[in-house]
Short mmCIF file of C-alpha atoms and ligand atoms in Angstrom, two decimals:
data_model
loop_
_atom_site.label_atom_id
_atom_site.label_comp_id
_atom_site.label_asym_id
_atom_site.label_seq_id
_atom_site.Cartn_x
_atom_site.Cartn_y
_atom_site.Cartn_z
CA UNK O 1 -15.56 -26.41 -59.39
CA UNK O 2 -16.22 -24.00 -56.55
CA UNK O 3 -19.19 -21.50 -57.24
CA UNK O 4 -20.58 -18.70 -55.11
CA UNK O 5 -24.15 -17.98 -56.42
CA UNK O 6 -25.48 -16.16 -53.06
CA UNK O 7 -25.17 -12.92 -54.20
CA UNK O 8 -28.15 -11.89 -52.38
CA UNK O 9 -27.09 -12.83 -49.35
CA UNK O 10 -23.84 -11.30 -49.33
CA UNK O 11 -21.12 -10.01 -52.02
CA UNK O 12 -17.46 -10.33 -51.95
CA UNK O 13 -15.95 -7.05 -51.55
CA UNK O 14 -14.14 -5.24 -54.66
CA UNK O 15 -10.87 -4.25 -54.72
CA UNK O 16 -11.49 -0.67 -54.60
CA UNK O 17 -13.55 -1.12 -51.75
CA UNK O 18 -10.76 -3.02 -49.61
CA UNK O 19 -7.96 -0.50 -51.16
CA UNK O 20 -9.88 2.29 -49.53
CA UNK O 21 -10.31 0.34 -46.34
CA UNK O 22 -7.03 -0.91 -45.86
CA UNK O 23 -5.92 3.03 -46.63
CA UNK O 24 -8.86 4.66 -44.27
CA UNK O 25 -7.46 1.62 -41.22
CA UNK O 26 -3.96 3.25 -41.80
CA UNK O 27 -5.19 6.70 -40.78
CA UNK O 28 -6.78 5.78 -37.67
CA UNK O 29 -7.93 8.69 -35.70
CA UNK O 30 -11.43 9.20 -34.36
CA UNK O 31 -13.45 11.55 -36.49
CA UNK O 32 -14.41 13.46 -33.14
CA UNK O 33 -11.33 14.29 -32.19
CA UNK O 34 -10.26 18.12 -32.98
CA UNK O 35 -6.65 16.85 -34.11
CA UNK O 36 -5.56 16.88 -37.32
CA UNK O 37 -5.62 12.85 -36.81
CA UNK O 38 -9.34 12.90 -36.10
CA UNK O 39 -9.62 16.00 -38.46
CA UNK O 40 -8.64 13.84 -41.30
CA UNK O 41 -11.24 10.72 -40.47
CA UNK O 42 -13.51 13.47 -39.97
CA UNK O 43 -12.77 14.23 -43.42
CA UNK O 44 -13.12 11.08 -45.16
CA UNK O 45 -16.56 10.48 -43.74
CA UNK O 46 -17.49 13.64 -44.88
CA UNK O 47 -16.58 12.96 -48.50
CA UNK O 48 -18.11 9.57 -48.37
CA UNK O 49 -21.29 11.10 -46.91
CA UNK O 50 -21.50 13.64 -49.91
CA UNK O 51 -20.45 10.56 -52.78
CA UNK O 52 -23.80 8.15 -50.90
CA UNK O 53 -26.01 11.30 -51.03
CA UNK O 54 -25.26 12.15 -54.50
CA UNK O 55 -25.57 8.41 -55.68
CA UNK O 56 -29.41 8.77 -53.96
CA UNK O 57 -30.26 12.52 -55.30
CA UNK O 58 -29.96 14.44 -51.24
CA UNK O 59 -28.46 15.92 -49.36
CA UNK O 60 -25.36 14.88 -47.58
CA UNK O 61 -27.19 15.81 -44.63
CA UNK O 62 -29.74 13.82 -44.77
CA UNK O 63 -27.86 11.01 -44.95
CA UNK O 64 -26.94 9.25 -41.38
CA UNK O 65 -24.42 6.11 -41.46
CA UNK O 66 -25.24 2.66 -39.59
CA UNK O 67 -24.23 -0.60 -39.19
CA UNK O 68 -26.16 -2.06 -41.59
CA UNK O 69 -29.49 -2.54 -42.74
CA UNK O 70 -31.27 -3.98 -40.23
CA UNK O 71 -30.03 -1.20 -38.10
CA UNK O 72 -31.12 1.49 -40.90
CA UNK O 73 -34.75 -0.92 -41.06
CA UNK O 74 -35.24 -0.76 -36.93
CA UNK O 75 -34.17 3.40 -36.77
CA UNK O 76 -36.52 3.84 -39.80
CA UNK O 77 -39.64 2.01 -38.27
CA UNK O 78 -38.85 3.29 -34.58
CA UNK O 79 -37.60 6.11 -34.44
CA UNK O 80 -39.16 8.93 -36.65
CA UNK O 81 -41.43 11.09 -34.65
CA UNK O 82 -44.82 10.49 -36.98
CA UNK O 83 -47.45 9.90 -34.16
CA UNK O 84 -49.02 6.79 -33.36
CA UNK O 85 -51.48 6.09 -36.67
CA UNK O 86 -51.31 3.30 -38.26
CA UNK O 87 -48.45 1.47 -40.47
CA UNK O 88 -48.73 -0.25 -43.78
CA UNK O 89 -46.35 -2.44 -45.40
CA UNK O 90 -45.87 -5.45 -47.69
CA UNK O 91 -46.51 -8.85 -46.50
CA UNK O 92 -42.89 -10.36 -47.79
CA UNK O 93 -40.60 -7.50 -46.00
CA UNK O 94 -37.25 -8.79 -44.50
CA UNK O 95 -37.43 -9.71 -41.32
CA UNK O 96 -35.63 -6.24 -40.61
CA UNK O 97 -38.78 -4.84 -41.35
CA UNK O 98 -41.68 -7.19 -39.96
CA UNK O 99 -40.41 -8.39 -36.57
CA UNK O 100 -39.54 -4.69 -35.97
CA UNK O 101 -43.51 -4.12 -36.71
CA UNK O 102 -44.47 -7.13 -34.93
CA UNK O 103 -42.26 -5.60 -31.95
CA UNK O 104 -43.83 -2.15 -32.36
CA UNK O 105 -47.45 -3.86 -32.03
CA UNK O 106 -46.71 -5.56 -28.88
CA UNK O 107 -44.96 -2.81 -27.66
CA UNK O 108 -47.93 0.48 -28.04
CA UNK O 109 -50.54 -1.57 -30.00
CA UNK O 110 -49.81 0.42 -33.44
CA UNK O 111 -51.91 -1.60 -35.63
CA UNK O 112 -49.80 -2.81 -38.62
CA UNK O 113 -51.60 -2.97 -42.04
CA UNK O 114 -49.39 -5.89 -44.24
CA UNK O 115 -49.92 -5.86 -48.26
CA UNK O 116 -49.92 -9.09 -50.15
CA UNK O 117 -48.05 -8.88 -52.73
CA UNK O 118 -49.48 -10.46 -56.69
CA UNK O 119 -48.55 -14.15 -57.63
CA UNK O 120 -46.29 -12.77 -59.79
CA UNK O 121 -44.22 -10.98 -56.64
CA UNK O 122 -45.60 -7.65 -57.48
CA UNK O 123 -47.15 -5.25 -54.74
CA UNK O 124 -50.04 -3.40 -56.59
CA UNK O 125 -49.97 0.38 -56.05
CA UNK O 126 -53.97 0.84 -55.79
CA UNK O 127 -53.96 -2.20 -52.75
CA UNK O 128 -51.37 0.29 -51.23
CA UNK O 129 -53.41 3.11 -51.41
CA UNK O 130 -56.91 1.36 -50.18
CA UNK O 131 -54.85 0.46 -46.64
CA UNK O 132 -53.49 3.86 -46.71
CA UNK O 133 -55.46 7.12 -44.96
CA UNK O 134 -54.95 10.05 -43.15
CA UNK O 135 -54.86 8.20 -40.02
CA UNK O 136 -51.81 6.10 -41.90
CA UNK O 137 -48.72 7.95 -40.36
CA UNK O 138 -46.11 5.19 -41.99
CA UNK O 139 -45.70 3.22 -45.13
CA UNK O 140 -42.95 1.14 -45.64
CA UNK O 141 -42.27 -1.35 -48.97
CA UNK O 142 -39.37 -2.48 -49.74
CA UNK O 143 -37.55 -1.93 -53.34
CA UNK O 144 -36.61 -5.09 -54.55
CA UNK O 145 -37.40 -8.17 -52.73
CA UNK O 146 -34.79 -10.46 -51.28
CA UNK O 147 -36.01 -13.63 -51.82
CA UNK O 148 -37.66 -13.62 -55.55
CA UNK O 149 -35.81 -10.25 -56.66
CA UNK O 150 -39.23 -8.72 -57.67
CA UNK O 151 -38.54 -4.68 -58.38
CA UNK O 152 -41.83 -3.15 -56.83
CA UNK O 153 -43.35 0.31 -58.57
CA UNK O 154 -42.06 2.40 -55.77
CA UNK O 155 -42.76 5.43 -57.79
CA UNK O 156 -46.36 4.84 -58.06
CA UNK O 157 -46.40 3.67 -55.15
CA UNK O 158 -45.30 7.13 -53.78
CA UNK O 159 -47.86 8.74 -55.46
CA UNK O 160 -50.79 6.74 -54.56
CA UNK O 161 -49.92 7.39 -51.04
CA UNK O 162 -49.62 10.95 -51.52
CA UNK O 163 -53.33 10.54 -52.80
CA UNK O 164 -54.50 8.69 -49.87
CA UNK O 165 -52.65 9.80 -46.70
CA UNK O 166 -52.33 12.95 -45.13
CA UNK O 167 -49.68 15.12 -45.37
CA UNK O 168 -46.99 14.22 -42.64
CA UNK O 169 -47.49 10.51 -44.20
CA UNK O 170 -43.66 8.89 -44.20
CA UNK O 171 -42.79 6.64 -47.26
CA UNK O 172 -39.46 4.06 -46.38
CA UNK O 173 -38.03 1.47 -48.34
CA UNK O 174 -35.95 -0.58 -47.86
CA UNK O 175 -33.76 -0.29 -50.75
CA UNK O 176 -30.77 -3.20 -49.27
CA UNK O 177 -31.25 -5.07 -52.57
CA UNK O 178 -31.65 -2.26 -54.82
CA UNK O 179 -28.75 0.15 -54.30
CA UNK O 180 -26.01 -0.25 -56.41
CA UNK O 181 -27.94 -2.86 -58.71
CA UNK O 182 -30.68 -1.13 -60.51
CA UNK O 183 -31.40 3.01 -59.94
CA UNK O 184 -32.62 4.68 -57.23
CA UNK O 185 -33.11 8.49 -57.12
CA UNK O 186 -35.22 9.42 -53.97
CA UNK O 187 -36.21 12.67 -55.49
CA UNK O 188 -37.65 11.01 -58.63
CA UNK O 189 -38.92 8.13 -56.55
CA UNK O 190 -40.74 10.33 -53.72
CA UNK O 191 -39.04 8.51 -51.13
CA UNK O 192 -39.08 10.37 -48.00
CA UNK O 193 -36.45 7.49 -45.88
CA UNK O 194 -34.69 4.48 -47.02
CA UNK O 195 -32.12 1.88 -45.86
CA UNK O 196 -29.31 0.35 -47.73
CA UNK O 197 -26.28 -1.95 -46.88
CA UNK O 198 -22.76 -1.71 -48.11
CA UNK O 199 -22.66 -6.12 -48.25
CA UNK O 200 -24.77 -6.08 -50.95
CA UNK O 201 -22.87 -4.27 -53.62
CA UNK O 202 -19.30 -5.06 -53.07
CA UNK O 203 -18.55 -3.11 -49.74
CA UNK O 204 -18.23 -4.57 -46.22
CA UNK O 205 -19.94 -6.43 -43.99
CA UNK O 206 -21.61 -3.66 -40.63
CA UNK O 207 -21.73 -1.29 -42.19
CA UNK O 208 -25.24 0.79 -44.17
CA UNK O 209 -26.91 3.91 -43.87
CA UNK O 210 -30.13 5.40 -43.55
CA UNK O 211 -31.59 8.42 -45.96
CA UNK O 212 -34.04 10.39 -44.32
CA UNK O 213 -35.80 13.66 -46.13
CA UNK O 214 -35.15 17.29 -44.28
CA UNK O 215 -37.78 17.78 -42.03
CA UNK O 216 -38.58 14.35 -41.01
CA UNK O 217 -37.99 14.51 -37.42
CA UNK O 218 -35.44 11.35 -36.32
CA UNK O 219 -35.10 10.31 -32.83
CA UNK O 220 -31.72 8.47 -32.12
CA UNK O 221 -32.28 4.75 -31.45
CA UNK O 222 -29.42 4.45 -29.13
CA UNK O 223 -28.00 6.74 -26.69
CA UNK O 224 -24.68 8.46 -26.28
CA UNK O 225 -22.37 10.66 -27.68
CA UNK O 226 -22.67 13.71 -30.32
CA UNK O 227 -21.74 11.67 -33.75
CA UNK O 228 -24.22 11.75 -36.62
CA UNK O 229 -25.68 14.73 -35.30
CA UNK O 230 -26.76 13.78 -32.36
CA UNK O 231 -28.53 11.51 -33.89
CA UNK O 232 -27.06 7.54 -33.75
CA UNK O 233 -24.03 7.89 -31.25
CA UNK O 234 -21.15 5.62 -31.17
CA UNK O 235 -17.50 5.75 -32.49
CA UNK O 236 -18.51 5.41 -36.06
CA UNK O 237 -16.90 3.03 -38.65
CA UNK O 238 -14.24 5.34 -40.87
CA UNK O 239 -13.29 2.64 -43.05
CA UNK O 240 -16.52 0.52 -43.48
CA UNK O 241 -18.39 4.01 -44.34
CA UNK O 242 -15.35 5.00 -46.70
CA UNK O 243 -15.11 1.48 -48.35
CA UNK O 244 -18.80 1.68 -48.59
CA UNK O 245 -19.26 5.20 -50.53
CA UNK O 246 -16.37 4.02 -53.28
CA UNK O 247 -18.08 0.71 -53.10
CA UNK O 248 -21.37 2.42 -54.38
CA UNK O 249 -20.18 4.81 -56.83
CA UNK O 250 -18.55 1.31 -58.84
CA UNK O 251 -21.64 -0.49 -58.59
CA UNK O 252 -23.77 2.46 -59.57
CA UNK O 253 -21.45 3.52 -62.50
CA UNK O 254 -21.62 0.73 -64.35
CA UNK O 255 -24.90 -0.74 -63.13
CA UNK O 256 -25.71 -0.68 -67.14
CA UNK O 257 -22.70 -3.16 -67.99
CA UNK O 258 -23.35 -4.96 -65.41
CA UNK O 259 -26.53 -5.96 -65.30
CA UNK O 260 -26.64 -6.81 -68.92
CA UNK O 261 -23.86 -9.44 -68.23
CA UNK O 262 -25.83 -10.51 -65.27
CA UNK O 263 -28.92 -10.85 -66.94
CA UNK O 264 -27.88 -12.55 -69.83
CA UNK O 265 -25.70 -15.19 -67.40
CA UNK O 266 -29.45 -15.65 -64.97
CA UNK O 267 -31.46 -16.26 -68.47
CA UNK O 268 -29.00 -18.98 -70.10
CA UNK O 269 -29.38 -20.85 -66.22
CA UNK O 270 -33.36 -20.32 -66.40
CA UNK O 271 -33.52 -21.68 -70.24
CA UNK O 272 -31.50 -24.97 -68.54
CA UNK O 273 -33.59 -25.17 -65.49
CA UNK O 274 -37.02 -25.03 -67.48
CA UNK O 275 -35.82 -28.15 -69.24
CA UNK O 276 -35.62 -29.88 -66.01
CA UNK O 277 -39.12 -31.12 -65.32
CA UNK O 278 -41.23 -30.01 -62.39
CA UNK O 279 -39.59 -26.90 -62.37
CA UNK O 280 -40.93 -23.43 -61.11
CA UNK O 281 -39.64 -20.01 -61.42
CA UNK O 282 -41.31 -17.87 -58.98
CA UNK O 283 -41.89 -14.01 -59.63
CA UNK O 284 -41.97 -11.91 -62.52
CA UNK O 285 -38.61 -12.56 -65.30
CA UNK O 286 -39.29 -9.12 -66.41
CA UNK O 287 -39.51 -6.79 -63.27
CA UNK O 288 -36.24 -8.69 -61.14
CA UNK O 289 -33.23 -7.76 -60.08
CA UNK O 290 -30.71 -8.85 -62.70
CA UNK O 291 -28.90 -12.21 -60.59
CA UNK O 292 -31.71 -13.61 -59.16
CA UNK O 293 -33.74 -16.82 -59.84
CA UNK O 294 -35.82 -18.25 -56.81
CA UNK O 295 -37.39 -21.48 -58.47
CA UNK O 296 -38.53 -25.09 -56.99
CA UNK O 297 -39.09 -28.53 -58.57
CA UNK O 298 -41.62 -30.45 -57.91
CA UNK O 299 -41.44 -33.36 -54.89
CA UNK O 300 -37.88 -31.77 -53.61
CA UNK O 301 -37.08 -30.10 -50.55
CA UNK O 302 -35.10 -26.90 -51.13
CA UNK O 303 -32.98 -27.18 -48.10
CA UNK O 304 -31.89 -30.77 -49.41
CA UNK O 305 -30.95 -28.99 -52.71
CA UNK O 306 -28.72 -26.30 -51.40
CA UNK O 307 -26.63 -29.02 -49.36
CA UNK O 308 -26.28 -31.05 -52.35
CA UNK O 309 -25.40 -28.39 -54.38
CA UNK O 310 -22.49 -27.21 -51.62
CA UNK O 311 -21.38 -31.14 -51.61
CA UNK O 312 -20.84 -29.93 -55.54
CA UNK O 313 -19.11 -26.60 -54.40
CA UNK O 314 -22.19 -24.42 -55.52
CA UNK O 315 -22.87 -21.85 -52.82
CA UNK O 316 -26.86 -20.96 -53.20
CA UNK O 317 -29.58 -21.01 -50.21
CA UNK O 318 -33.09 -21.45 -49.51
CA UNK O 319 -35.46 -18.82 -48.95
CA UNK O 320 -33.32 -15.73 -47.58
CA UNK O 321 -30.05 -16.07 -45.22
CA UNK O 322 -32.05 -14.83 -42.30
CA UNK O 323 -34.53 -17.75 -43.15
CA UNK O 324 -32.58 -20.87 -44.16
CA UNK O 325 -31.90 -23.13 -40.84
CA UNK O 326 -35.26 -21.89 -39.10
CA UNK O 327 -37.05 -25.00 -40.53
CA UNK O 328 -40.51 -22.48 -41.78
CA UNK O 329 -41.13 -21.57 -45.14
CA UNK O 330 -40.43 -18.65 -46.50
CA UNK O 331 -43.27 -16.15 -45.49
CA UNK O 332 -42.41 -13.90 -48.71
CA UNK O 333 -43.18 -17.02 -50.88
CA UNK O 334 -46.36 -17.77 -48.91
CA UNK O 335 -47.37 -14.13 -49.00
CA UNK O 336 -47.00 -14.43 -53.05
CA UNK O 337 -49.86 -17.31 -52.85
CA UNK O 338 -47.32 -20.18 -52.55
CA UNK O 339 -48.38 -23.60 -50.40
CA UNK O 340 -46.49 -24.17 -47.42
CA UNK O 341 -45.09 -27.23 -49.32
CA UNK O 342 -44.21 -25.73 -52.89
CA UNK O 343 -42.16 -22.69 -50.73
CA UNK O 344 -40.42 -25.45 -48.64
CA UNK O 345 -39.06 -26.69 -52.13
CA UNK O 346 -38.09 -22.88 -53.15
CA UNK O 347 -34.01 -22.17 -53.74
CA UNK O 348 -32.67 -18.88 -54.63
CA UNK O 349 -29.65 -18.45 -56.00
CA UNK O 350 -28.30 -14.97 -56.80
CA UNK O 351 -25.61 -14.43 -59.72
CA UNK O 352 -23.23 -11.57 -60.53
CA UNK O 353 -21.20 -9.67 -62.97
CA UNK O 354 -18.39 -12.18 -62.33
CA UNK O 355 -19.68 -15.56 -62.23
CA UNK O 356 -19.25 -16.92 -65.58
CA UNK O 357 -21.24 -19.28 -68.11
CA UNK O 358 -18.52 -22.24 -67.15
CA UNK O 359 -19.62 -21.59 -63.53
CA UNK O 360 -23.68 -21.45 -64.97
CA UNK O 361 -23.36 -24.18 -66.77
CA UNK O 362 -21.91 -26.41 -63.72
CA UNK O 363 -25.23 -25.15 -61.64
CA UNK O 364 -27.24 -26.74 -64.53
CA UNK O 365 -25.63 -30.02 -64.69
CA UNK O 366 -25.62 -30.51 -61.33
CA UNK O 367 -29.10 -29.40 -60.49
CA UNK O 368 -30.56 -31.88 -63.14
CA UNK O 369 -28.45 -34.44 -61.35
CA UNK O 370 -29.34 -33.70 -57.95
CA UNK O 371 -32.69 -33.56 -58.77
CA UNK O 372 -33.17 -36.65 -60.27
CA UNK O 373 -31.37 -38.17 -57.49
CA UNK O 374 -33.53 -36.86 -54.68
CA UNK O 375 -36.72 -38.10 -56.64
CA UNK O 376 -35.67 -41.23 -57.07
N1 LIG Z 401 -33.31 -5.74 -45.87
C1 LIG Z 401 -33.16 -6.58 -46.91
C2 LIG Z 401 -34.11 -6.51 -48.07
C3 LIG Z 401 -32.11 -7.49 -46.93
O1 LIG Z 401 -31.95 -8.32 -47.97
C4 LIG Z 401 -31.21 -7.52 -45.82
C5 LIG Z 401 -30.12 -8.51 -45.77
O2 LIG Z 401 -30.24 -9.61 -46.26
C6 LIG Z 401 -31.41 -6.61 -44.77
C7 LIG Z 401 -32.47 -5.74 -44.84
C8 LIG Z 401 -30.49 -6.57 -43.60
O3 LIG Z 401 -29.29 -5.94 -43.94
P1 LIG Z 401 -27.96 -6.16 -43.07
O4 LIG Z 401 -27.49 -7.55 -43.35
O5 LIG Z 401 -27.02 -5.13 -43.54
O6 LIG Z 401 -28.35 -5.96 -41.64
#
């Protein structure tokens, strides 16, 4: 049986996704040229820019399209004016977010502040706010993590930092897991920026987008032409951004139907883990993602789990995508309190809407199996 459980690391796209792509390819002019060719691309980014800012509560304007997320991450951290203060973020960011801060360290010596997140995967609100003060100019933590699928409070979050920092304090996330799985409203949430990625709920691959809140100043990260605004130049990607807005309003519409099927499919595969012994879930069951488990068992290497699993036909990784095949532990694992040793034995494997108990119930057999045959 053949069984892709790496939802985290990427999705497969859905239909409506590649209907609009294969339709937006078709109609191939460049959405800066004054034709009616160009007029019409022109168009359909225009639409998709209004459907992504009303799935996030803004404005279409403040909504600027990229390739991705770790493009959305870098522009984010960069490139808003804020000063030079100081930075605070969580401990177990992707690496989008904290080799872009190591970068910015070397680079101008901004100090950046990094928040250990709780055993349980959490990042406490009041350790936010006792890094954070009016000399803080940036805050970043991401939504949901990648690797355990913790949801963090960003809400209160956003308020303690309006407590402790001054006024022209910036508040990202990184929201690449979130969107499209579980809500986010960055008026409710007091999000001033935040980066998402199409791959992640059922639209492309290079493609993502970065919100940031009128009056924010952006600088462009690259340098060119006039697109975005003047603000990220480059021919930009009709169909990936059109693919990606109808790819987001599915996911977000039924979120609720999904993510009760998801959930209930992730909690039968726990109950059968736990009865394997040694086993560990990591992170909090109640405040994660719907599709994700991230658990180890005791005296086996992760990375020796995922390739037996893929000898099955089971398609799950160790530690995050960016991670797996650097040979170091995940640091989000260590960050949550985990030895070196226990996060080496850590897999994660991320379900969806349309894996079914068949396919769950394969993961379970063949886990116990491969389990007891690496410890013996
Ligand atoms: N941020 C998080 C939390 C992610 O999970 C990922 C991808 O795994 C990224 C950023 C990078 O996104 P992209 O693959 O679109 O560059």
């Amino acid at each position: 049986m053949n069984v892709y459980a790496d939802h985290a690391a990427t999705t497969p796209m859905r239909a409506c996704a590649k209907e609009a792509m294969l339709e937006a390819l078709e109609d191939f002019g460049n959405p800066s040229s004054i034709h009616s060719a160009g007029r019409l691309a022109a168009m359909r980014m225009e639409s998709a820019r209004k459907e992504v800012a009303e799935l996030l509560n803004c404005r279409p304007s403040e909504i600027y399209f990229t390739s991705g997320g770790t493009e959305a991450d870098n522009w984010a951290l960069r490139a808003a004016k804020y000063g030079t203060g100081d930075v605070v973020a969580s401990a177990f960011e992707h690496h989008a977010i904290i080799h872009t801060l190591e970068a910015m360290e070397r680079e101008n010596a901004r100090r950046a502040e990094l928040v250990k997140p709780e055993r349980d995967g959490i990042i406490d609100p009041e350790r936010v706010r006792r890094e954070v003060s009016q000399y803080t100019n940036l805050v970043t933590i991401m939504a949901a993590n990648n690797e355990v699928g913790t949801i963090q409070p960003i809400e209160e979050i956003g308020r303690e930092i309006r407590k402790a920092g001054g006024k022209s304090t910036v508040f990202h996330t990184d929201a690449v897991q979130a969107v499209g799985h579980i809500p986010v409203d960055v008026q409710k949430m007091g999000i001033d920026m935040l980066s998402l990625s199409a791959h992640k709920f059922g639209g492309p691959r290079g493609v993502g987008a970065l919100y940031c809140r009128t009056g924010i100043s952006l600088d462009p990260l690259l340098f060119g032409g006039g697109q975005e605004r003047g603000h990220r130049p480059g021919t930009e990607n009709t169909p990936g951004i059109v693919a990606m807005a109808v790819a987001m309003r599915e996911a977000c519409e039924n979120m609720g139907r999904a993510a009760a099927k998801t959930r209930e499919l992730r909690d039968r595969l726990i109950r059968r883990i736990r009865e394997i012994s040694g086993s560990y879930i990591h992170g909090s069951l109640e405040k994660r993602l719907p599709g994700n488990i991230n658990c180890s068992f005791a005296g086996v290497e992760g990375e020796a789990v995922v390739i037996m699993l893929d000898l099955a036909g089971v398609c799950v990784s160790s530690g995050s995508a960016c991670t797996s095949g650097t040979g170091e532990p995940s640091h989000a694992l260590t960050a949550m309190g985990l030895s070196r040793r226990d996060a080496y034995g850590a897999i994660r494997i991320t379900l969806a809407e349309t894996n079914t108990e068949a396919e769950v119930d394969y993961i379970a057999d063949q886990l116990a199996e491969i389990v007891r045959k690496l410890r013996g």
